[in-house]
Amino acid sequence: MKALVVGGAGFVGGYLIEHLVREYGYDVLATKLENEVIDSNECEVCDLNIMDSASVNQVLNRFKPDCIFHLAAQSSVALSWKNPQLTVDVNIKGTLNLLDAVKNIDSSARLLLIGSGEEYGLAVKDNEPIDEENAIKPGNIYAVTKATQNMLGGVYSKAYGMDIVMVRAFNHMGPGQSEMFVVSDFCKQVAEIEVGKKENIMLVGNLSAKRDFTDVRDVVRAYGLLAEKGRTGETYNVGSGRAVAIQEILDTILSMAKIEVCVKTDEKKLRPSEIPMISANTSKIRKDVGWIAEIPIERTIEDTLNYWRNRISGEVNAD
Ligand code: A2R
Ligand code: GDD
């Protein structure tokens, strides 16, 4: 089985490549942007900017994958407020380039489009986990682009008989994630404060929002199972099914800190608009492919904090 991982240098990409090779023995080609690095001897690597439709066609024609995991994106909600043009270009036009390339070469490859729990946005009601049958009501620019991706996937699947599975991934976390995202951001700050690399003030944004967090190692397990057993043309939630307040995440991280940390709200981290709570009903993925998130949130947080401690102490020693 030949799997193409588009956006393979990102956070999920690294874990997914390893999972596909070790768990399934897939032959993997991972794509990255020119300035990125994929540090793996388990797969073939090539440069690909999904905005360049000719190159997308070329890569597909050459590799002829059986399965494509589309991870490439501008993946930050916060950045989508600051750079809506880039977010729309990459997440919508880039996805369209991939869909058209698969269609044009008449490929029967299964395509997994990785969307977001953010697509539901304001449709989430009464603090209840939301399922795939609900209407969506995206509440930010990133969410609009991912909702569009999902709709394009549905249309291409129906109209052209393409084998497309759409995913709505809720928040993921784990060692190696960019500090643009909340768990990594908080862990990095604690690790810097512990070694005196940063003054003892931890800057935070909105702590009242509730989100549904899953360990990246569980997330890639879901993607592998969906590629193997997901129903074509369907959308699947990938999440833990439990909403946790960002305040609770912060408290857990602070309880693991080696020193007492001062916390301060940074106005710049507050967003123009915020969905109060988003959490996944995961009945469908459990029923169809037998997936359920397994890794407890405390373990992921501890692993992420230790990742940053190692990285920061390495940097401090190198100075
Ligand atoms: O933005 P960068 O330099 O970190 O590169 C990202 C890359 N990417 C692109 N790849 C090809 N052509 C482009 N025009 C392009 N623009 C950005 O996609 C990054 O290496 C990768 C996405 O990985 P992350 O940002 O680390 O996201 P993560 O957490 O791996 O999420 C995977 C998927 C994304 O579609 C999210 O929107 C969704 O799961 O939640
Ligand atoms: N990044 C960040 N930094 N977020 C903070 C902070 C902070 O200091 N303080 C509070 N937050 C809050 C944000 O306002 C948001 O409500 C929540 O923490 C999570 O923020 P992020 O980690 O930036 O993720 P996101 O929810 O905006 O988006 C992530 O999850 C989506 C799925 O739900 C990304 O991984 C998306 O790619 C993904 O689709």
Coordinates of C-alpha atoms and ligand atoms in Angstrom, one line a residue:
M1 CA 0.0 0.0 0.0
K2 CA 1.4 3.4 -1.0
A3 CA 0.5 6.3 1.2
L4 CA 1.1 10.0 0.3
V5 CA 1.3 12.3 3.4
V6 CA 0.8 15.9 2.2
G7 CA 2.0 18.3 4.8
G8 CA 4.3 15.7 6.3
A9 CA 6.7 18.1 8.1
G10 CA 3.9 19.4 10.4
F11 CA 3.2 18.2 14.0
V12 CA 0.8 15.4 13.0
G13 CA 2.8 14.4 9.9
G14 CA 5.8 13.1 11.9
Y15 CA 3.7 10.9 14.1
L16 CA 1.5 9.7 11.1
I17 CA 4.5 8.7 8.9
E18 CA 5.9 6.6 11.8
H19 CA 2.5 5.0 12.5
L20 CA 1.8 4.1 8.9
V21 CA 5.2 2.5 8.4
R22 CA 5.3 0.6 11.7
E23 CA 1.7 -0.4 12.2
Y24 CA 0.7 -1.1 8.5
G25 CA 4.0 -1.4 6.7
Y26 CA 2.9 1.2 4.2
D27 CA 5.3 2.6 1.6
V28 CA 5.2 6.3 2.4
L29 CA 6.0 9.4 0.4
A30 CA 5.9 12.5 2.6
T31 CA 5.8 16.0 1.2
K32 CA 7.1 19.2 2.8
L33 CA 7.6 22.9 2.0
E34 CA 11.1 23.7 0.7
N35 CA 12.2 25.3 3.9
E36 CA 11.0 22.4 6.1
V37 CA 12.8 19.2 7.2
I38 CA 11.4 15.7 7.6
D39 CA 13.9 13.9 9.8
S40 CA 12.9 10.3 9.0
N41 CA 14.6 7.4 7.2
E42 CA 11.3 5.5 7.2
C43 CA 9.9 7.3 4.1
E44 CA 10.7 9.0 0.9
V45 CA 10.5 12.8 1.0
C46 CA 9.8 15.5 -1.6
D47 CA 9.1 19.2 -1.7
L48 CA 5.5 20.2 -2.5
N49 CA 3.7 23.5 -2.2
I50 CA 0.0 22.7 -2.6
M51 CA -0.6 26.2 -4.1
D52 CA 1.4 24.9 -7.1
S53 CA -1.2 22.8 -9.0
A54 CA 1.3 21.5 -11.6
S55 CA 3.6 20.1 -8.9
V56 CA 0.6 18.5 -7.1
N57 CA -0.3 16.8 -10.4
Q58 CA 3.3 15.7 -10.9
V59 CA 3.7 14.2 -7.5
L60 CA 0.5 12.2 -7.8
N61 CA 1.4 11.0 -11.3
R62 CA 4.8 9.9 -10.2
F63 CA 4.0 8.2 -6.9
K64 CA 0.5 6.8 -7.8
P65 CA -0.6 6.5 -4.1
D66 CA -3.4 4.2 -2.9
C67 CA -4.1 6.5 -0.1
I68 CA -3.6 10.3 0.5
F69 CA -3.5 12.0 3.9
H70 CA -4.1 15.7 3.4
L71 CA -2.6 17.4 6.4
A72 CA -1.1 20.5 4.8
A73 CA -2.8 23.7 6.1
Q74 CA -2.5 27.0 7.8
S75 CA -3.6 25.3 11.0
S76 CA -3.8 28.1 13.5
V77 CA -7.1 29.8 14.4
A78 CA -5.2 32.7 16.0
L79 CA -3.2 33.2 12.8
S80 CA -6.3 33.0 10.7
W81 CA -7.5 36.3 12.3
K82 CA -4.2 37.9 11.5
N83 CA -3.7 36.5 8.0
P84 CA -7.1 35.5 6.5
Q85 CA -5.8 35.7 2.9
L86 CA -3.1 33.0 3.5
T87 CA -5.5 30.8 5.4
V88 CA -8.1 30.9 2.6
D89 CA -5.5 30.4 -0.1
V90 CA -3.8 27.4 1.5
N91 CA -6.8 25.7 3.1
I92 CA -9.3 26.2 0.3
K93 CA -7.3 26.7 -3.0
G94 CA -4.6 24.2 -1.9
T95 CA -7.3 21.6 -1.1
L96 CA -9.0 22.2 -4.4
N97 CA -5.6 21.7 -6.2
L98 CA -5.3 18.3 -4.6
L99 CA -8.9 17.3 -5.3
D100 CA -8.5 18.3 -8.9
A101 CA -5.2 16.5 -9.3
V102 CA -6.8 13.3 -7.9
K103 CA -9.7 13.7 -10.2
N104 CA -7.6 14.6 -13.3
I105 CA -5.4 11.6 -13.1
D106 CA -8.4 9.4 -12.5
S107 CA -6.9 8.1 -9.4
S108 CA -8.9 5.6 -7.3
A109 CA -6.8 6.6 -4.2
R110 CA -8.6 7.1 -0.9
L111 CA -8.3 10.7 0.2
L112 CA -8.5 11.7 3.8
L113 CA -9.3 15.4 4.2
I114 CA -8.3 16.6 7.7
G115 CA -10.8 19.2 8.8
S116 CA -11.6 20.5 12.3
G117 CA -14.0 20.4 15.2
E118 CA -14.0 24.2 14.8
E119 CA -16.3 23.7 11.8
Y120 CA -19.2 23.2 14.3
G121 CA -18.5 26.5 16.0
L122 CA -21.6 28.2 17.3
A123 CA -23.7 25.1 16.4
V124 CA -22.5 23.5 19.7
K125 CA -25.4 23.7 22.2
D126 CA -26.0 23.1 25.9
N127 CA -22.4 22.0 26.6
E128 CA -23.1 18.7 24.7
P129 CA -20.6 16.8 22.5
I130 CA -21.7 17.4 18.9
D131 CA -22.1 14.7 16.2
E132 CA -21.5 14.7 12.5
E133 CA -25.2 15.1 11.6
N134 CA -25.4 18.5 13.1
A135 CA -25.5 21.6 11.0
I136 CA -22.2 23.6 11.2
K137 CA -21.8 27.2 12.1
P138 CA -18.1 28.2 11.8
G139 CA -17.2 31.1 14.1
N140 CA -13.8 32.1 12.7
I141 CA -11.9 32.3 9.5
Y142 CA -9.9 29.1 9.9
A143 CA -13.2 27.3 10.7
V144 CA -14.8 28.6 7.5
T145 CA -11.9 27.3 5.4
K146 CA -12.1 23.9 7.0
A147 CA -15.9 23.8 6.6
T148 CA -15.4 24.7 2.9
Q149 CA -12.9 21.9 2.6
N150 CA -15.4 19.4 4.0
M151 CA -18.1 20.6 1.6
L152 CA -15.8 20.4 -1.4
G153 CA -14.9 16.9 -0.3
G154 CA -18.5 15.9 -0.1
V155 CA -19.3 17.4 -3.6
Y156 CA -16.3 15.8 -5.3
S157 CA -17.0 12.4 -3.7
K158 CA -20.7 12.5 -4.8
A159 CA -20.3 14.1 -8.2
Y160 CA -17.1 12.2 -9.4
G161 CA -17.4 9.0 -7.4
M162 CA -14.0 9.8 -5.7
D163 CA -13.1 7.9 -2.5
I164 CA -13.0 10.7 0.0
V165 CA -13.3 10.5 3.8
M166 CA -13.6 13.7 5.7
V167 CA -12.3 14.1 9.2
R168 CA -13.2 16.7 11.9
A169 CA -10.2 16.6 14.2
F170 CA -10.7 18.3 17.5
N171 CA -7.7 19.8 19.5
H172 CA -4.6 17.6 19.5
M173 CA -1.5 17.9 21.6
G174 CA 1.8 16.1 22.4
P175 CA 5.6 16.4 22.3
G176 CA 6.8 18.4 19.3
Q177 CA 3.7 20.6 18.7
S178 CA 4.3 24.2 17.9
E179 CA 4.1 26.7 20.7
M180 CA 1.4 28.5 18.7
F181 CA -1.0 26.0 20.4
V182 CA -2.1 26.3 24.0
V183 CA -0.7 23.1 25.7
S184 CA 2.7 23.5 24.0
D185 CA 2.7 27.3 24.6
F186 CA 2.0 26.8 28.4
C187 CA 4.5 24.0 28.8
K188 CA 7.3 25.9 27.0
Q189 CA 6.8 28.9 29.2
V190 CA 7.0 26.8 32.4
A191 CA 10.1 25.1 31.1
E192 CA 11.7 28.5 30.4
I193 CA 10.7 29.9 33.8
E194 CA 12.1 26.8 35.6
V195 CA 15.6 27.4 34.3
G196 CA 15.4 31.2 34.6
K197 CA 15.4 31.7 30.8
K198 CA 12.2 33.7 31.1
E199 CA 11.0 36.0 33.9
N200 CA 8.4 34.4 36.2
I201 CA 5.3 35.6 34.4
M202 CA 3.3 33.2 32.4
L203 CA 1.2 34.9 29.7
V204 CA -2.1 33.4 28.9
G205 CA -5.2 34.1 26.8
N206 CA -8.8 33.1 27.3
L207 CA -9.0 30.5 30.1
S208 CA -12.7 30.0 30.1
A209 CA -13.0 28.4 26.7
K210 CA -13.5 24.6 26.8
R211 CA -12.0 22.4 24.2
D212 CA -11.7 18.6 23.5
F213 CA -8.1 17.5 23.6
T214 CA -6.6 14.2 22.2
D215 CA -3.0 13.0 22.2
V216 CA -1.5 13.1 18.8
R217 CA -0.6 9.4 19.1
D218 CA -4.3 8.6 19.4
V219 CA -5.1 10.9 16.5
V220 CA -2.8 9.2 14.0
R221 CA -4.2 5.8 15.1
A222 CA -7.7 7.2 14.2
Y223 CA -6.4 8.3 10.7
G224 CA -4.9 4.9 10.0
L225 CA -8.1 3.1 10.9
L226 CA -10.2 5.6 8.9
A227 CA -7.9 5.0 5.8
E228 CA -8.4 1.3 6.2
K229 CA -12.0 1.0 7.3
G230 CA -13.8 4.4 7.2
R231 CA -16.9 4.6 5.0
T232 CA -16.4 6.5 1.8
G233 CA -18.1 9.9 1.5
E234 CA -18.5 10.2 5.3
T235 CA -17.4 12.7 7.8
Y236 CA -15.9 11.5 11.1
N237 CA -15.2 13.3 14.4
V238 CA -11.8 12.6 16.0
G239 CA -11.8 13.7 19.6
S240 CA -11.9 12.5 23.2
G241 CA -15.5 13.3 23.8
R242 CA -14.7 15.4 26.9
A243 CA -14.5 19.2 27.0
V244 CA -11.9 20.6 29.3
A245 CA -11.6 24.3 30.3
I246 CA -8.2 25.9 29.4
Q247 CA -8.0 27.0 33.1
E248 CA -8.0 23.2 34.0
I249 CA -5.2 22.6 31.5
L250 CA -3.3 25.5 33.0
D251 CA -3.8 24.2 36.6
T252 CA -2.6 20.7 35.6
I253 CA 0.6 22.2 34.0
L254 CA 1.2 24.5 37.0
S255 CA 0.8 21.5 39.4
M256 CA 3.7 19.8 37.5
A257 CA 5.9 22.9 37.6
K258 CA 9.0 22.7 39.8
I259 CA 8.5 26.3 41.0
E260 CA 5.5 28.5 41.8
V261 CA 4.6 30.4 38.6
C262 CA 2.8 33.8 38.3
V263 CA 0.1 34.0 35.6
K264 CA -1.0 37.1 33.7
T265 CA -3.5 37.6 30.9
D266 CA -1.9 38.9 27.7
E267 CA -4.5 41.0 25.8
K268 CA -2.7 40.1 22.5
K269 CA -3.6 36.5 23.1
L270 CA -7.3 37.2 23.2
R271 CA -9.2 36.6 19.9
P272 CA -11.8 38.8 18.3
S273 CA -14.4 36.1 18.9
E274 CA -14.2 32.8 20.7
I275 CA -16.5 29.7 20.7
P276 CA -17.2 29.0 24.4
M277 CA -17.1 25.2 24.2
I278 CA -16.4 22.5 21.5
S279 CA -16.5 18.8 22.1
A280 CA -16.9 15.7 19.9
N281 CA -19.5 13.0 20.0
T282 CA -17.4 10.1 18.9
S283 CA -20.0 7.4 18.5
K284 CA -19.6 7.2 14.7
I285 CA -15.9 6.5 14.6
R286 CA -16.2 4.1 17.5
K287 CA -18.9 2.1 15.7
D288 CA -17.4 2.2 12.2
V289 CA -13.7 1.6 12.9
G290 CA -13.5 0.7 16.6
W291 CA -11.5 3.8 17.6
I292 CA -11.5 5.5 20.9
A293 CA -9.0 7.9 22.5
E294 CA -6.9 6.1 25.1
I295 CA -4.1 8.3 26.4
P296 CA -5.0 10.3 29.5
I297 CA -4.6 14.0 29.2
E298 CA -2.3 14.2 32.3
R299 CA 0.2 11.9 30.5
T300 CA 0.2 13.9 27.4
I301 CA 0.7 17.1 29.3
E302 CA 3.6 15.5 31.3
D303 CA 5.2 14.2 28.1
T304 CA 4.9 17.7 26.5
L305 CA 6.3 19.4 29.5
N306 CA 9.3 17.0 29.6
Y307 CA 9.8 17.5 25.8
W308 CA 10.1 21.3 26.4
R309 CA 12.3 20.8 29.5
N310 CA 14.8 18.7 27.4
R311 CA 14.7 21.1 24.5
I312 CA 15.2 24.2 26.7
S313 CA 17.9 22.7 28.8
G314 CA 19.7 21.6 25.5
E315 CA 19.5 25.2 24.3
V316 CA 20.7 26.7 27.7
N317 CA 23.7 24.3 27.7
A318 CA 24.6 25.1 24.1
D319 CA 24.6 28.9 25.0
Ligands
A2R1 O1 3.0 26.6 7.9 P1 4.2 25.7 8.0 O2 5.5 26.3 7.4 O3 4.4 25.1 9.4 O4 4.0 24.4 7.1 C1 2.8 23.6 7.2 C2 2.4 22.9 5.9 N1 1.9 23.9 4.9 C3 1.9 23.6 3.6 N2 2.3 22.5 2.9 C4 2.2 22.6 1.6 N3 1.8 23.6 0.9 C5 1.4 24.8 1.5 N4 1.0 25.8 0.8 C6 1.5 24.8 2.9 N5 1.2 25.7 3.9 C7 1.4 25.2 5.1 O5 1.3 22.0 6.4 C8 2.9 22.4 8.1 O6 4.2 21.8 7.9 C9 1.8 21.5 7.6 C10 0.6 21.5 8.6 O7 1.1 21.0 9.8 P2 0.8 21.8 11.2 O8 0.6 23.2 11.0 O9 1.8 21.4 12.2 O10 -0.7 21.2 11.6 P3 -1.0 19.8 12.3 O11 -1.2 20.1 13.8 O12 0.0 18.8 11.9 O13 -2.4 19.5 11.8 C11 -2.6 18.6 10.7 C12 -4.0 18.9 10.1 C13 -4.1 20.4 9.6 O14 -4.9 20.3 8.4 C14 -4.9 21.1 10.6 O15 -5.7 22.2 10.1 C15 -5.8 19.9 11.1 O16 -5.0 18.8 11.1 O17 -6.3 20.2 12.4
GDD2 N1 -2.6 29.3 21.6 C1 -3.0 29.7 22.8 N2 -2.2 30.4 23.6 N3 -4.3 29.5 23.1 C2 -4.8 30.0 24.3 C3 -3.9 30.6 25.2 C4 -2.6 30.8 24.9 O1 -1.8 31.4 25.6 N4 -4.6 30.9 26.3 C5 -5.9 30.5 26.1 N5 -6.0 29.9 24.9 C6 -7.2 29.3 24.4 C7 -7.6 29.8 23.0 O2 -8.2 31.0 23.0 C8 -8.5 28.6 22.5 O3 -9.8 28.8 23.1 C9 -7.9 27.4 23.2 O4 -7.0 27.9 24.2 C10 -7.1 26.5 22.3 O5 -6.3 27.3 21.4 P1 -5.2 26.7 20.4 O6 -4.4 25.7 21.1 O7 -4.6 27.9 19.7 O8 -6.1 25.8 19.4 P2 -7.4 26.1 18.6 O9 -8.6 25.5 19.4 O10 -7.6 27.6 18.3 O11 -7.2 25.3 17.3 C11 -6.7 24.0 17.4 O12 -7.7 23.0 17.4 C12 -8.5 22.9 16.2 C13 -9.5 21.8 16.5 O13 -10.4 22.2 17.5 C14 -5.7 23.8 16.1 O14 -5.0 22.6 16.3 C15 -6.5 23.6 14.9 O15 -5.7 23.3 13.8 C16 -7.6 22.5 15.1 O16 -8.4 22.4 13.9

